[in-house]
Amino acid sequence: MAEETAKLVCVTGGSEDEKETKHLQALEGAETRLRLFEIDLLDYESIVKAVSGVSGVFHLASPCIVDRVYDPEKELLEPALKGTNNVLTAAKELGVKRVVVTSSVSAIIPSPSWPADVPKTEDCWTDAEYCKQNEVIGSVIEVAKWVARAGCTDTYENYFMGSVHVKDVALAHILVYENTSATGRHLCVEAITHYGDFAAKVAELYPEYNIPRLPKDTQPGLLRYKTASKKLMDLGLEFIPMEQIIKDSVESLQSKGFIS
């Protein structure tokens, strides 16, 4: 595998493209082993061009809108579904051996009808009707919001399930790709915790930011569980703990000037 050409498909579409890919071109061996493609997930032919000749595909791209979504079907669901279908269809037609598709935890929560005495697993799916009724969006930048907005008391009931380090997410992709026995869904989270647990740890580590402590049970019905990602653990993944996730996140935000 070390001798193969790595083909990185980069979804781009603006004047900032060069800044977004410059660090990739600086990687060791990039001059001979890295190829960048500009694609549109809604343009099937552009996907075919990028996927042609590869043995594996990692599909991570999906619309991500932090602000209020006024038309979830059009802004989020339709492009996500069509884009994923295009990637899977192209992979099948071109004989790709293995495909890893990544989703956010929004594929599992909110799911209020899930039994309160059972930890959420790969068998749990988001309640689509609940989302339609409550206009739910699933992406929040937790650490930045807590630190930048001292005094924020949002609890994100039903929208939070735990944290995971980006390094573990990357490693999880490699593990499920290289282990041919890995099939189906793999929950990737350090542990199932309440949002209040997360906020309390941020407050403990960074008292200078005056982070409020939330009521302990910020998510009624969410059962705490340390080994929720057992399928990945069985593949050898040792998750970075919440404390280190928070520290690395804050240090990164500070270094980039997002928080002071």
PDB file of C-alpha atoms in Angstrom:
ATOM      1  CA  MET A   1       0.000   0.000   0.000  1.00  0.00           C
ATOM      2  CA  ALA A   2       2.954   2.321   0.664  1.00  0.00           C
ATOM      3  CA  GLU A   3       3.861   2.289  -3.019  1.00  0.00           C
ATOM      4  CA  GLU A   4       0.380   3.186  -4.255  1.00  0.00           C
ATOM      5  CA  THR A   5      -0.531   6.687  -5.343  1.00  0.00           C
ATOM      6  CA  ALA A   6      -2.720   8.407  -2.777  1.00  0.00           C
ATOM      7  CA  LYS A   7      -5.577  10.189  -4.528  1.00  0.00           C
ATOM      8  CA  LEU A   8      -7.141  12.797  -2.318  1.00  0.00           C
ATOM      9  CA  VAL A   9     -10.524  14.072  -3.476  1.00  0.00           C
ATOM     10  CA  CYS A  10     -11.028  17.619  -2.288  1.00  0.00           C
ATOM     11  CA  VAL A  11     -14.436  19.296  -2.568  1.00  0.00           C
ATOM     12  CA  THR A  12     -13.609  22.898  -3.391  1.00  0.00           C
ATOM     13  CA  GLY A  13     -15.340  25.874  -4.874  1.00  0.00           C
ATOM     14  CA  GLY A  14     -13.902  29.269  -4.090  1.00  0.00           C
ATOM     15  CA  SER A  15     -10.916  31.588  -3.883  1.00  0.00           C
ATOM     16  CA  GLU A  16      -9.840  30.001  -0.592  1.00  0.00           C
ATOM     17  CA  ASP A  17      -9.216  26.597  -2.211  1.00  0.00           C
ATOM     18  CA  GLU A  18      -5.432  26.975  -2.374  1.00  0.00           C
ATOM     19  CA  LYS A  19      -5.259  27.824   1.333  1.00  0.00           C
ATOM     20  CA  GLU A  20      -7.342  24.749   2.160  1.00  0.00           C
ATOM     21  CA  THR A  21      -5.059  22.358   0.265  1.00  0.00           C
ATOM     22  CA  LYS A  22      -1.624  23.939   0.624  1.00  0.00           C
ATOM     23  CA  HIS A  23      -0.826  21.942   3.774  1.00  0.00           C
ATOM     24  CA  LEU A  24      -1.679  18.716   1.950  1.00  0.00           C
ATOM     25  CA  GLN A  25       0.721  19.510  -0.864  1.00  0.00           C
ATOM     26  CA  ALA A  26       3.440  20.011   1.748  1.00  0.00           C
ATOM     27  CA  LEU A  27       3.122  16.421   3.025  1.00  0.00           C
ATOM     28  CA  GLU A  28       6.079  14.097   2.581  1.00  0.00           C
ATOM     29  CA  GLY A  29       5.879  12.373  -0.807  1.00  0.00           C
ATOM     30  CA  ALA A  30       2.996  14.564  -1.988  1.00  0.00           C
ATOM     31  CA  GLU A  31       4.795  15.558  -5.189  1.00  0.00           C
ATOM     32  CA  THR A  32       4.703  11.995  -6.500  1.00  0.00           C
ATOM     33  CA  ARG A  33       1.949  10.270  -4.520  1.00  0.00           C
ATOM     34  CA  LEU A  34      -0.780  12.873  -4.062  1.00  0.00           C
ATOM     35  CA  ARG A  35      -3.345  13.970  -6.625  1.00  0.00           C
ATOM     36  CA  LEU A  36      -6.006  16.584  -5.888  1.00  0.00           C
ATOM     37  CA  PHE A  37      -9.378  16.654  -7.614  1.00  0.00           C
ATOM     38  CA  GLU A  38     -12.042  19.345  -7.571  1.00  0.00           C
ATOM     39  CA  ILE A  39     -15.477  17.744  -7.456  1.00  0.00           C
ATOM     40  CA  ASP A  40     -19.113  18.597  -6.892  1.00  0.00           C
ATOM     41  CA  LEU A  41     -20.939  15.863  -5.001  1.00  0.00           C
ATOM     42  CA  LEU A  42     -24.073  16.648  -6.986  1.00  0.00           C
ATOM     43  CA  ASP A  43     -22.164  16.208 -10.270  1.00  0.00           C
ATOM     44  CA  TYR A  44     -21.842  12.457 -10.809  1.00  0.00           C
ATOM     45  CA  GLU A  45     -19.306  12.736 -13.620  1.00  0.00           C
ATOM     46  CA  SER A  46     -16.902  14.767 -11.496  1.00  0.00           C
ATOM     47  CA  ILE A  47     -17.006  11.977  -8.893  1.00  0.00           C
ATOM     48  CA  VAL A  48     -16.358   9.300 -11.516  1.00  0.00           C
ATOM     49  CA  LYS A  49     -13.258  11.177 -12.670  1.00  0.00           C
ATOM     50  CA  ALA A  50     -11.852  11.300  -9.139  1.00  0.00           C
ATOM     51  CA  VAL A  51     -12.778   7.753  -8.077  1.00  0.00           C
ATOM     52  CA  SER A  52     -11.602   6.022 -11.243  1.00  0.00           C
ATOM     53  CA  GLY A  53      -8.725   3.653 -10.568  1.00  0.00           C
ATOM     54  CA  VAL A  54      -8.784   3.720  -6.764  1.00  0.00           C
ATOM     55  CA  SER A  55      -9.118   0.706  -4.468  1.00  0.00           C
ATOM     56  CA  GLY A  56     -10.827   2.527  -1.601  1.00  0.00           C
ATOM     57  CA  VAL A  57     -12.985   5.590  -0.954  1.00  0.00           C
ATOM     58  CA  PHE A  58     -13.523   7.613   2.216  1.00  0.00           C
ATOM     59  CA  HIS A  59     -16.674   9.725   1.929  1.00  0.00           C
ATOM     60  CA  LEU A  60     -16.786  12.445   4.588  1.00  0.00           C
ATOM     61  CA  ALA A  61     -18.313  15.397   2.764  1.00  0.00           C
ATOM     62  CA  SER A  62     -21.778  16.623   3.717  1.00  0.00           C
ATOM     63  CA  PRO A  63     -23.466  20.032   4.118  1.00  0.00           C
ATOM     64  CA  CYS A  64     -22.683  21.498   7.539  1.00  0.00           C
ATOM     65  CA  ILE A  65     -24.547  24.660   8.563  1.00  0.00           C
ATOM     66  CA  VAL A  66     -24.037  25.962  12.093  1.00  0.00           C
ATOM     67  CA  ASP A  67     -26.531  28.830  11.779  1.00  0.00           C
ATOM     68  CA  ARG A  68     -30.297  28.384  11.665  1.00  0.00           C
ATOM     69  CA  VAL A  69     -31.501  26.164   8.823  1.00  0.00           C
ATOM     70  CA  TYR A  70     -34.721  27.406   7.242  1.00  0.00           C
ATOM     71  CA  ASP A  71     -35.231  24.549   4.795  1.00  0.00           C
ATOM     72  CA  PRO A  72     -33.540  21.395   6.181  1.00  0.00           C
ATOM     73  CA  GLU A  73     -34.838  19.184   3.363  1.00  0.00           C
ATOM     74  CA  LYS A  74     -33.300  21.368   0.659  1.00  0.00           C
ATOM     75  CA  GLU A  75     -30.231  22.706   2.477  1.00  0.00           C
ATOM     76  CA  LEU A  76     -29.110  19.559   4.291  1.00  0.00           C
ATOM     77  CA  LEU A  77     -30.919  16.336   3.480  1.00  0.00           C
ATOM     78  CA  GLU A  78     -31.243  16.464  -0.294  1.00  0.00           C
ATOM     79  CA  PRO A  79     -27.580  17.306  -1.044  1.00  0.00           C
ATOM     80  CA  ALA A  80     -26.349  14.874   1.630  1.00  0.00           C
ATOM     81  CA  LEU A  81     -28.432  11.994   0.276  1.00  0.00           C
ATOM     82  CA  LYS A  82     -27.769  12.705  -3.394  1.00  0.00           C
ATOM     83  CA  GLY A  83     -24.059  13.253  -2.803  1.00  0.00           C
ATOM     84  CA  THR A  84     -23.697  10.003  -0.864  1.00  0.00           C
ATOM     85  CA  ASN A  85     -25.701   8.067  -3.452  1.00  0.00           C
ATOM     86  CA  ASN A  86     -23.486   9.488  -6.206  1.00  0.00           C
ATOM     87  CA  VAL A  87     -20.319   8.411  -4.396  1.00  0.00           C
ATOM     88  CA  LEU A  88     -21.639   4.909  -3.651  1.00  0.00           C
ATOM     89  CA  THR A  89     -22.938   4.441  -7.191  1.00  0.00           C
ATOM     90  CA  ALA A  90     -19.644   5.551  -8.722  1.00  0.00           C
ATOM     91  CA  ALA A  91     -17.690   3.293  -6.358  1.00  0.00           C
ATOM     92  CA  LYS A  92     -19.824   0.288  -7.285  1.00  0.00           C
ATOM     93  CA  GLU A  93     -19.715   0.963 -11.011  1.00  0.00           C
ATOM     94  CA  LEU A  94     -15.930   1.392 -10.992  1.00  0.00           C
ATOM     95  CA  GLY A  95     -15.219  -1.675  -8.871  1.00  0.00           C
ATOM     96  CA  VAL A  96     -13.906   0.065  -5.745  1.00  0.00           C
ATOM     97  CA  LYS A  97     -13.045  -2.634  -3.203  1.00  0.00           C
ATOM     98  CA  ARG A  98     -13.895  -0.794   0.016  1.00  0.00           C
ATOM     99  CA  VAL A  99     -15.878   2.313   0.965  1.00  0.00           C
ATOM    100  CA  VAL A 100     -16.007   4.078   4.338  1.00  0.00           C
ATOM    101  CA  VAL A 101     -18.892   6.528   4.773  1.00  0.00           C
ATOM    102  CA  THR A 102     -18.765   8.973   7.684  1.00  0.00           C
ATOM    103  CA  SER A 103     -21.750  10.708   9.277  1.00  0.00           C
ATOM    104  CA  SER A 104     -22.155  12.939  12.302  1.00  0.00           C
ATOM    105  CA  VAL A 105     -23.715  11.765  15.536  1.00  0.00           C
ATOM    106  CA  SER A 106     -26.905  13.298  14.145  1.00  0.00           C
ATOM    107  CA  ALA A 107     -27.470   9.915  12.512  1.00  0.00           C
ATOM    108  CA  ILE A 108     -28.169   8.583  16.021  1.00  0.00           C
ATOM    109  CA  ILE A 109     -29.600  11.520  17.954  1.00  0.00           C
ATOM    110  CA  PRO A 110     -32.086  12.922  18.721  1.00  0.00           C
ATOM    111  CA  SER A 111     -33.851   9.627  19.296  1.00  0.00           C
ATOM    112  CA  PRO A 112     -36.218  10.240  22.254  1.00  0.00           C
ATOM    113  CA  SER A 113     -38.018   6.927  21.807  1.00  0.00           C
ATOM    114  CA  TRP A 114     -34.876   4.871  22.482  1.00  0.00           C
ATOM    115  CA  PRO A 115     -35.229   2.938  25.802  1.00  0.00           C
ATOM    116  CA  ALA A 116     -33.781   4.980  28.679  1.00  0.00           C
ATOM    117  CA  ASP A 117     -32.250   1.895  30.304  1.00  0.00           C
ATOM    118  CA  VAL A 118     -30.318   0.853  27.166  1.00  0.00           C
ATOM    119  CA  PRO A 119     -27.061   2.533  26.032  1.00  0.00           C
ATOM    120  CA  LYS A 120     -27.275   3.926  22.512  1.00  0.00           C
ATOM    121  CA  THR A 121     -25.586   1.655  19.999  1.00  0.00           C
ATOM    122  CA  GLU A 122     -25.080   1.304  16.250  1.00  0.00           C
ATOM    123  CA  ASP A 123     -28.678   0.044  16.112  1.00  0.00           C
ATOM    124  CA  CYS A 124     -30.036   3.451  17.121  1.00  0.00           C
ATOM    125  CA  TRP A 125     -31.248   5.860  14.425  1.00  0.00           C
ATOM    126  CA  THR A 126     -32.338   9.478  14.618  1.00  0.00           C
ATOM    127  CA  ASP A 127     -36.089  10.038  14.869  1.00  0.00           C
ATOM    128  CA  ALA A 128     -36.780  11.827  11.577  1.00  0.00           C
ATOM    129  CA  GLU A 129     -40.270  12.943  12.581  1.00  0.00           C
ATOM    130  CA  TYR A 130     -38.968  14.451  15.817  1.00  0.00           C
ATOM    131  CA  CYS A 131     -36.392  16.434  13.820  1.00  0.00           C
ATOM    132  CA  LYS A 132     -39.030  17.722  11.426  1.00  0.00           C
ATOM    133  CA  GLN A 133     -41.243  18.880  14.287  1.00  0.00           C
ATOM    134  CA  ASN A 134     -38.427  20.556  16.235  1.00  0.00           C
ATOM    135  CA  GLU A 135     -36.312  21.905  13.321  1.00  0.00           C
ATOM    136  CA  VAL A 136     -33.214  20.231  14.754  1.00  0.00           C
ATOM    137  CA  ILE A 137     -29.700  20.842  13.499  1.00  0.00           C
ATOM    138  CA  GLY A 138     -26.936  18.603  14.743  1.00  0.00           C
ATOM    139  CA  SER A 139     -23.691  20.576  14.554  1.00  0.00           C
ATOM    140  CA  VAL A 140     -22.357  22.747  17.380  1.00  0.00           C
ATOM    141  CA  ILE A 141     -18.844  23.884  18.234  1.00  0.00           C
ATOM    142  CA  GLU A 142     -19.053  23.086  21.920  1.00  0.00           C
ATOM    143  CA  VAL A 143     -15.691  24.180  23.286  1.00  0.00           C
ATOM    144  CA  ALA A 144     -15.591  27.455  21.358  1.00  0.00           C
ATOM    145  CA  LYS A 145     -19.130  28.382  22.440  1.00  0.00           C
ATOM    146  CA  TRP A 146     -18.442  27.680  26.107  1.00  0.00           C
ATOM    147  CA  VAL A 147     -15.199  29.594  26.244  1.00  0.00           C
ATOM    148  CA  ALA A 148     -16.108  32.469  23.944  1.00  0.00           C
ATOM    149  CA  ARG A 149     -19.569  32.932  25.447  1.00  0.00           C
ATOM    150  CA  ALA A 150     -18.924  32.752  29.171  1.00  0.00           C
ATOM    151  CA  GLY A 151     -22.267  32.486  30.908  1.00  0.00           C
ATOM    152  CA  CYS A 152     -23.863  30.447  28.119  1.00  0.00           C
ATOM    153  CA  THR A 153     -26.295  27.971  29.662  1.00  0.00           C
ATOM    154  CA  ASP A 154     -27.435  26.074  26.566  1.00  0.00           C
ATOM    155  CA  THR A 155     -27.877  22.382  27.394  1.00  0.00           C
ATOM    156  CA  TYR A 156     -28.462  20.884  23.933  1.00  0.00           C
ATOM    157  CA  GLU A 157     -30.957  18.380  25.268  1.00  0.00           C
ATOM    158  CA  ASN A 158     -31.179  15.371  22.937  1.00  0.00           C
ATOM    159  CA  TYR A 159     -28.471  16.809  20.642  1.00  0.00           C
ATOM    160  CA  PHE A 160     -25.252  15.752  22.426  1.00  0.00           C
ATOM    161  CA  MET A 161     -23.934  12.262  23.111  1.00  0.00           C
ATOM    162  CA  GLY A 162     -20.246  12.605  23.821  1.00  0.00           C
ATOM    163  CA  SER A 163     -16.935  13.840  22.472  1.00  0.00           C
ATOM    164  CA  VAL A 164     -14.160  12.346  20.362  1.00  0.00           C
ATOM    165  CA  HIS A 165     -10.692  13.544  19.381  1.00  0.00           C
ATOM    166  CA  VAL A 166     -10.183  14.278  15.694  1.00  0.00           C
ATOM    167  CA  LYS A 167      -7.099  12.046  15.780  1.00  0.00           C
ATOM    168  CA  ASP A 168      -9.270   9.127  16.879  1.00  0.00           C
ATOM    169  CA  VAL A 169     -11.744   9.859  14.103  1.00  0.00           C
ATOM    170  CA  ALA A 170      -8.905   9.666  11.582  1.00  0.00           C
ATOM    171  CA  LEU A 171      -7.570   6.462  13.113  1.00  0.00           C
ATOM    172  CA  ALA A 172     -11.054   4.929  13.109  1.00  0.00           C
ATOM    173  CA  HIS A 173     -11.240   5.468   9.347  1.00  0.00           C
ATOM    174  CA  ILE A 174      -7.977   3.612   8.851  1.00  0.00           C
ATOM    175  CA  LEU A 175      -8.983   0.756  11.140  1.00  0.00           C
ATOM    176  CA  VAL A 176     -12.335   0.048   9.489  1.00  0.00           C
ATOM    177  CA  TYR A 177     -10.775   0.389   6.043  1.00  0.00           C
ATOM    178  CA  GLU A 178      -7.867  -1.979   6.661  1.00  0.00           C
ATOM    179  CA  ASN A 179      -9.869  -4.585   8.612  1.00  0.00           C
ATOM    180  CA  THR A 180     -11.955  -6.411   6.038  1.00  0.00           C
ATOM    181  CA  SER A 181     -13.992  -7.999   8.838  1.00  0.00           C
ATOM    182  CA  ALA A 182     -15.313  -4.552   9.815  1.00  0.00           C
ATOM    183  CA  THR A 183     -18.817  -4.103   8.427  1.00  0.00           C
ATOM    184  CA  GLY A 184     -21.880  -2.007   9.180  1.00  0.00           C
ATOM    185  CA  ARG A 185     -21.953   1.017  11.450  1.00  0.00           C
ATOM    186  CA  HIS A 186     -19.230   1.879  13.976  1.00  0.00           C
ATOM    187  CA  LEU A 187     -20.029   4.347  16.746  1.00  0.00           C
ATOM    188  CA  CYS A 188     -17.010   6.635  17.231  1.00  0.00           C
ATOM    189  CA  VAL A 189     -17.195   8.427  20.580  1.00  0.00           C
ATOM    190  CA  GLU A 190     -14.873   8.449  23.595  1.00  0.00           C
ATOM    191  CA  ALA A 191     -17.827   7.699  25.863  1.00  0.00           C
ATOM    192  CA  ILE A 192     -21.524   8.460  26.045  1.00  0.00           C
ATOM    193  CA  THR A 193     -21.813  11.415  28.414  1.00  0.00           C
ATOM    194  CA  HIS A 194     -24.210  14.218  29.240  1.00  0.00           C
ATOM    195  CA  TYR A 195     -23.546  17.749  28.013  1.00  0.00           C
ATOM    196  CA  GLY A 196     -23.358  18.755  31.673  1.00  0.00           C
ATOM    197  CA  ASP A 197     -20.428  16.362  32.163  1.00  0.00           C
ATOM    198  CA  PHE A 198     -18.626  17.999  29.261  1.00  0.00           C
ATOM    199  CA  ALA A 199     -19.324  21.536  30.525  1.00  0.00           C
ATOM    200  CA  ALA A 200     -18.196  20.621  34.042  1.00  0.00           C
ATOM    201  CA  LYS A 201     -14.877  19.305  32.749  1.00  0.00           C
ATOM    202  CA  VAL A 202     -14.291  22.469  30.699  1.00  0.00           C
ATOM    203  CA  ALA A 203     -15.029  24.573  33.810  1.00  0.00           C
ATOM    204  CA  GLU A 204     -12.693  22.452  35.920  1.00  0.00           C
ATOM    205  CA  LEU A 205      -9.798  22.707  33.452  1.00  0.00           C
ATOM    206  CA  TYR A 206     -10.286  26.400  32.597  1.00  0.00           C
ATOM    207  CA  PRO A 207     -11.723  28.253  35.635  1.00  0.00           C
ATOM    208  CA  GLU A 208     -10.423  31.538  34.205  1.00  0.00           C
ATOM    209  CA  TYR A 209     -13.147  31.421  31.543  1.00  0.00           C
ATOM    210  CA  ASN A 210     -15.955  31.404  34.136  1.00  0.00           C
ATOM    211  CA  ILE A 211     -17.830  28.512  32.533  1.00  0.00           C
ATOM    212  CA  PRO A 212     -21.185  27.823  34.250  1.00  0.00           C
ATOM    213  CA  ARG A 213     -21.857  24.341  35.557  1.00  0.00           C
ATOM    214  CA  LEU A 214     -25.079  22.857  34.249  1.00  0.00           C
ATOM    215  CA  PRO A 215     -27.539  20.573  36.018  1.00  0.00           C
ATOM    216  CA  LYS A 216     -26.068  17.095  36.102  1.00  0.00           C
ATOM    217  CA  ASP A 217     -28.705  15.406  33.979  1.00  0.00           C
ATOM    218  CA  THR A 218     -28.818  17.678  30.961  1.00  0.00           C
ATOM    219  CA  GLN A 219     -30.072  14.850  28.770  1.00  0.00           C
ATOM    220  CA  PRO A 220     -32.856  12.852  30.392  1.00  0.00           C
ATOM    221  CA  GLY A 221     -32.970   9.362  28.940  1.00  0.00           C
ATOM    222  CA  LEU A 222     -29.327   9.330  27.815  1.00  0.00           C
ATOM    223  CA  LEU A 223     -27.568   6.488  29.601  1.00  0.00           C
ATOM    224  CA  ARG A 224     -23.895   7.141  30.302  1.00  0.00           C
ATOM    225  CA  TYR A 225     -21.679   4.405  28.898  1.00  0.00           C
ATOM    226  CA  LYS A 226     -17.890   4.158  28.789  1.00  0.00           C
ATOM    227  CA  THR A 227     -17.520   1.466  26.121  1.00  0.00           C
ATOM    228  CA  ALA A 228     -20.175   2.567  23.645  1.00  0.00           C
ATOM    229  CA  SER A 229     -17.671   2.265  20.777  1.00  0.00           C
ATOM    230  CA  LYS A 230     -16.838  -1.362  21.522  1.00  0.00           C
ATOM    231  CA  LYS A 231     -16.700  -2.295  17.824  1.00  0.00           C
ATOM    232  CA  LEU A 232     -13.845   0.153  17.271  1.00  0.00           C
ATOM    233  CA  MET A 233     -12.199  -0.804  20.543  1.00  0.00           C
ATOM    234  CA  ASP A 234     -12.202  -4.437  19.429  1.00  0.00           C
ATOM    235  CA  LEU A 235     -10.297  -3.292  16.334  1.00  0.00           C
ATOM    236  CA  GLY A 236      -7.619  -1.823  18.594  1.00  0.00           C
ATOM    237  CA  LEU A 237      -8.683   1.812  19.024  1.00  0.00           C
ATOM    238  CA  GLU A 238      -7.798   3.287  22.428  1.00  0.00           C
ATOM    239  CA  PHE A 239      -9.756   6.515  22.727  1.00  0.00           C
ATOM    240  CA  ILE A 240      -8.156   9.745  23.923  1.00  0.00           C
ATOM    241  CA  PRO A 241     -10.024  10.786  27.113  1.00  0.00           C
ATOM    242  CA  MET A 242     -12.362  13.773  27.358  1.00  0.00           C
ATOM    243  CA  GLU A 243      -9.883  15.823  29.383  1.00  0.00           C
ATOM    244  CA  GLN A 244      -7.236  15.653  26.658  1.00  0.00           C
ATOM    245  CA  ILE A 245      -9.839  16.302  23.950  1.00  0.00           C
ATOM    246  CA  ILE A 246     -10.796  19.553  25.687  1.00  0.00           C
ATOM    247  CA  LYS A 247      -7.189  20.613  26.307  1.00  0.00           C
ATOM    248  CA  ASP A 248      -6.163  20.038  22.697  1.00  0.00           C
ATOM    249  CA  SER A 249      -9.288  21.818  21.451  1.00  0.00           C
ATOM    250  CA  VAL A 250      -8.733  24.894  23.618  1.00  0.00           C
ATOM    251  CA  GLU A 251      -5.043  25.080  22.721  1.00  0.00           C
ATOM    252  CA  SER A 252      -5.903  24.858  19.024  1.00  0.00           C
ATOM    253  CA  LEU A 253      -8.584  27.554  19.317  1.00  0.00           C
ATOM    254  CA  GLN A 254      -6.171  29.795  21.210  1.00  0.00           C
ATOM    255  CA  SER A 255      -3.342  29.306  18.717  1.00  0.00           C
ATOM    256  CA  LYS A 256      -5.617  30.239  15.826  1.00  0.00           C
ATOM    257  CA  GLY A 257      -6.987  33.303  17.581  1.00  0.00           C
ATOM    258  CA  PHE A 258     -10.586  32.113  17.936  1.00  0.00           C
ATOM    259  CA  ILE A 259     -10.424  32.563  21.727  1.00  0.00           C
ATOM    260  CA  SER A 260      -8.027  34.550  23.884  1.00  0.00           C
TER     261      SER A 260
END
